[in-house]
Amino acid sequence: MELKAFFTEYDKKLWMGIPVFGILDMGRDVSMTTVQQIIGEQIDRNAIQTASTWMYLVDGSIPLVVFPMEMLIKKLHISKLMGLVLFLVLFYTAKYRWGAFFHSLDIHPWNYNWFTPEQYNSTTGYLFFHPDILHSWVLVIVIGRALDRMLRLKF
């Protein structure tokens, strides 16, 4: 794909993907917090969860990287499974970088060390490595890639 065509496609419906991903992923964040509290045996019967508004910025940035990663995976002829692994690494890296950025500003929109078993926590609290959470991230990646393709084709 030539550079001009890449940027034309990259820009295509990006304005729509940002709010869609932001809203959907904030819902995912509330659900993941519930799962983390269940794993950490710290959920109460009301299951009231919160999501930081800062997460809209984090989750809304997903469409900015999905299409370029898809093009890279396609150009390098990377398998679907390896592409999934690359997206998982990208998402964990982004989550860590955003967490470090917010914490440098003394903003704490999430800290997984609050209510999860210690053996799955990161030293910073920005990441959580429980197998159930890894599976939910894989699901988010599969849905996110499909949603990005759908938004580009349908609208």
mmCIF file of C-alpha atoms in Angstrom:
data_model
loop_
_atom_site.group_PDB
_atom_site.id
_atom_site.type_symbol
_atom_site.label_atom_id
_atom_site.label_comp_id
_atom_site.label_asym_id
_atom_site.label_seq_id
_atom_site.Cartn_x
_atom_site.Cartn_y
_atom_site.Cartn_z
ATOM 1 C CA MET A 1 0.000 0.000 0.000
ATOM 2 C CA GLU A 2 1.456 3.338 -0.982
ATOM 3 C CA LEU A 3 1.870 5.995 1.686
ATOM 4 C CA LYS A 4 -0.949 8.283 0.474
ATOM 5 C CA ALA A 5 -3.398 5.365 0.336
ATOM 6 C CA PHE A 6 -2.307 4.302 3.829
ATOM 7 C CA PHE A 7 -3.068 7.732 5.322
ATOM 8 C CA THR A 8 -6.371 7.967 3.437
ATOM 9 C CA GLU A 9 -7.440 4.612 4.871
ATOM 10 C CA TYR A 10 -6.010 5.448 8.299
ATOM 11 C CA ASP A 11 -8.096 8.610 8.470
ATOM 12 C CA LYS A 12 -11.224 6.864 7.178
ATOM 13 C CA LYS A 13 -13.874 6.914 9.908
ATOM 14 C CA LEU A 14 -11.285 7.430 12.620
ATOM 15 C CA TRP A 15 -13.550 10.111 14.088
ATOM 16 C CA MET A 16 -16.159 7.415 14.705
ATOM 17 C CA GLY A 17 -13.811 4.775 16.102
ATOM 18 C CA ILE A 18 -12.445 6.924 18.909
ATOM 19 C CA PRO A 19 -15.740 7.453 20.797
ATOM 20 C CA VAL A 20 -16.962 3.914 20.029
ATOM 21 C CA PHE A 21 -13.792 2.320 21.418
ATOM 22 C CA GLY A 22 -13.716 4.742 24.339
ATOM 23 C CA ILE A 23 -17.260 3.946 25.440
ATOM 24 C CA LEU A 24 -17.097 0.188 24.798
ATOM 25 C CA ASP A 25 -13.763 -0.242 26.505
ATOM 26 C CA MET A 26 -14.847 1.705 29.572
ATOM 27 C CA GLY A 27 -17.622 -0.888 29.922
ATOM 28 C CA ARG A 28 -14.977 -3.581 29.575
ATOM 29 C CA ASP A 29 -12.934 -1.851 32.264
ATOM 30 C CA VAL A 30 -15.839 -1.985 34.729
ATOM 31 C CA SER A 31 -16.348 -5.682 33.911
ATOM 32 C CA MET A 32 -12.634 -6.450 34.320
ATOM 33 C CA THR A 33 -12.608 -4.686 37.687
ATOM 34 C CA THR A 34 -15.438 -6.964 38.787
ATOM 35 C CA VAL A 35 -13.485 -10.038 37.640
ATOM 36 C CA GLN A 36 -10.384 -8.801 39.474
ATOM 37 C CA GLN A 37 -12.355 -8.293 42.656
ATOM 38 C CA ILE A 38 -13.827 -11.799 42.345
ATOM 39 C CA ILE A 39 -10.323 -13.238 41.839
ATOM 40 C CA GLY A 40 -9.066 -11.260 44.847
ATOM 41 C CA GLU A 41 -12.155 -12.315 46.876
ATOM 42 C CA GLN A 42 -12.917 -8.670 47.575
ATOM 43 C CA ILE A 43 -16.240 -8.154 45.818
ATOM 44 C CA ASP A 44 -19.355 -7.319 47.761
ATOM 45 C CA ARG A 45 -22.883 -8.322 46.788
ATOM 46 C CA ASN A 46 -23.632 -4.892 45.270
ATOM 47 C CA ALA A 47 -20.751 -5.253 42.765
ATOM 48 C CA ILE A 48 -20.575 -1.496 42.348
ATOM 49 C CA GLN A 49 -17.608 -0.553 40.181
ATOM 50 C CA THR A 50 -16.151 2.681 38.938
ATOM 51 C CA ALA A 51 -14.250 3.625 35.825
ATOM 52 C CA SER A 52 -12.031 6.662 35.665
ATOM 53 C CA THR A 53 -12.903 9.245 33.027
ATOM 54 C CA TRP A 54 -9.185 9.238 32.200
ATOM 55 C CA MET A 55 -9.734 5.753 30.777
ATOM 56 C CA TYR A 56 -11.755 7.308 27.947
ATOM 57 C CA LEU A 57 -8.524 8.933 26.756
ATOM 58 C CA VAL A 58 -6.628 5.645 27.046
ATOM 59 C CA ASP A 59 -9.313 3.471 25.448
ATOM 60 C CA GLY A 60 -10.232 6.066 22.829
ATOM 61 C CA SER A 61 -6.654 5.952 21.556
ATOM 62 C CA ILE A 62 -7.016 2.284 20.524
ATOM 63 C CA PRO A 63 -8.170 3.063 16.941
ATOM 64 C CA LEU A 64 -5.032 5.134 16.434
ATOM 65 C CA VAL A 65 -2.894 1.984 16.576
ATOM 66 C CA VAL A 66 -5.159 -0.849 15.380
ATOM 67 C CA PHE A 67 -5.049 -0.042 11.664
ATOM 68 C CA PRO A 68 -1.268 0.582 11.477
ATOM 69 C CA MET A 69 -0.679 -2.702 13.337
ATOM 70 C CA GLU A 70 -3.044 -4.518 10.959
ATOM 71 C CA MET A 71 -1.085 -3.165 7.980
ATOM 72 C CA LEU A 72 2.239 -4.174 9.545
ATOM 73 C CA ILE A 73 0.966 -7.689 10.280
ATOM 74 C CA LYS A 74 -0.349 -8.001 6.726
ATOM 75 C CA LYS A 75 2.838 -6.640 5.132
ATOM 76 C CA LEU A 76 5.089 -8.974 7.133
ATOM 77 C CA HIS A 77 2.776 -11.978 6.541
ATOM 78 C CA ILE A 78 2.467 -12.636 10.261
ATOM 79 C CA SER A 79 0.145 -15.480 11.300
ATOM 80 C CA LYS A 80 -3.153 -14.756 13.053
ATOM 81 C CA LEU A 81 -1.894 -16.243 16.310
ATOM 82 C CA MET A 82 1.334 -14.241 16.252
ATOM 83 C CA GLY A 83 -0.662 -11.123 15.321
ATOM 84 C CA LEU A 84 -2.791 -11.690 18.404
ATOM 85 C CA VAL A 85 0.347 -11.988 20.532
ATOM 86 C CA LEU A 86 1.729 -8.754 19.027
ATOM 87 C CA PHE A 87 -1.511 -6.925 19.837
ATOM 88 C CA LEU A 88 -1.430 -8.303 23.388
ATOM 89 C CA VAL A 89 2.129 -7.007 23.830
ATOM 90 C CA LEU A 90 1.104 -3.662 22.304
ATOM 91 C CA PHE A 91 -1.904 -3.308 24.621
ATOM 92 C CA TYR A 92 0.085 -4.221 27.730
ATOM 93 C CA THR A 93 2.830 -1.801 26.700
ATOM 94 C CA ALA A 94 0.293 0.968 26.113
ATOM 95 C CA LYS A 95 -1.419 0.264 29.442
ATOM 96 C CA TYR A 96 1.933 0.465 31.219
ATOM 97 C CA ARG A 97 2.986 3.667 29.417
ATOM 98 C CA TRP A 98 -0.351 5.394 30.091
ATOM 99 C CA GLY A 99 -0.175 4.300 33.745
ATOM 100 C CA ALA A 100 3.359 5.669 34.103
ATOM 101 C CA PHE A 101 2.324 8.930 32.422
ATOM 102 C CA PHE A 102 -0.683 9.423 34.709
ATOM 103 C CA HIS A 103 1.284 8.523 37.817
ATOM 104 C CA SER A 104 3.971 11.059 36.856
ATOM 105 C CA LEU A 105 1.180 13.661 37.058
ATOM 106 C CA ASP A 106 0.045 12.200 40.417
ATOM 107 C CA ILE A 107 -3.132 10.855 38.790
ATOM 108 C CA HIS A 108 -4.121 7.309 39.755
ATOM 109 C CA PRO A 109 -6.967 6.158 37.486
ATOM 110 C CA TRP A 110 -6.201 2.504 38.177
ATOM 111 C CA ASN A 111 -4.041 0.388 40.427
ATOM 112 C CA TYR A 112 -4.557 -3.354 40.174
ATOM 113 C CA ASN A 113 -2.615 -3.970 43.369
ATOM 114 C CA TRP A 114 -5.580 -2.661 45.403
ATOM 115 C CA PHE A 115 -7.597 -5.857 45.284
ATOM 116 C CA THR A 116 -5.821 -8.625 43.424
ATOM 117 C CA PRO A 117 -3.629 -11.540 44.571
ATOM 118 C CA GLU A 118 -0.030 -10.417 44.931
ATOM 119 C CA GLN A 119 1.469 -13.133 42.715
ATOM 120 C CA TYR A 120 -0.313 -11.662 39.646
ATOM 121 C CA ASN A 121 0.467 -7.999 40.267
ATOM 122 C CA SER A 122 3.136 -5.832 38.723
ATOM 123 C CA THR A 123 5.397 -3.743 40.945
ATOM 124 C CA THR A 124 3.718 -0.544 39.780
ATOM 125 C CA GLY A 125 0.080 -1.638 39.845
ATOM 126 C CA TYR A 126 -0.313 -0.606 36.203
ATOM 127 C CA LEU A 127 -0.610 -4.199 34.972
ATOM 128 C CA PHE A 128 -2.257 -7.415 36.125
ATOM 129 C CA PHE A 129 -1.216 -10.824 34.786
ATOM 130 C CA HIS A 130 -3.895 -13.263 35.970
ATOM 131 C CA PRO A 131 -4.804 -15.838 33.245
ATOM 132 C CA ASP A 132 -8.482 -14.770 33.295
ATOM 133 C CA ILE A 133 -7.479 -11.193 32.579
ATOM 134 C CA LEU A 134 -5.160 -12.307 29.771
ATOM 135 C CA HIS A 135 -8.093 -14.183 28.235
ATOM 136 C CA SER A 136 -10.334 -11.130 28.496
ATOM 137 C CA TRP A 137 -7.642 -9.003 26.801
ATOM 138 C CA VAL A 138 -7.490 -11.529 23.966
ATOM 139 C CA LEU A 139 -11.273 -11.206 23.609
ATOM 140 C CA VAL A 140 -10.971 -7.393 23.598
ATOM 141 C CA ILE A 141 -8.334 -7.618 20.853
ATOM 142 C CA VAL A 142 -10.419 -9.943 18.679
ATOM 143 C CA ILE A 143 -13.536 -7.769 19.081
ATOM 144 C CA GLY A 144 -11.528 -4.552 18.644
ATOM 145 C CA ARG A 145 -9.929 -5.689 15.392
ATOM 146 C CA ALA A 146 -13.291 -6.853 14.040
ATOM 147 C CA LEU A 147 -14.959 -3.612 15.123
ATOM 148 C CA ASP A 148 -12.245 -1.531 13.475
ATOM 149 C CA ARG A 149 -12.716 -3.436 10.195
ATOM 150 C CA MET A 150 -16.498 -3.104 10.423
ATOM 151 C CA LEU A 151 -16.365 0.646 11.047
ATOM 152 C CA ARG A 152 -14.083 1.102 8.044
ATOM 153 C CA LEU A 153 -16.216 -0.993 5.702
ATOM 154 C CA LYS A 154 -19.776 -0.175 6.715
ATOM 155 C CA PHE A 155 -19.677 3.510 7.502
#
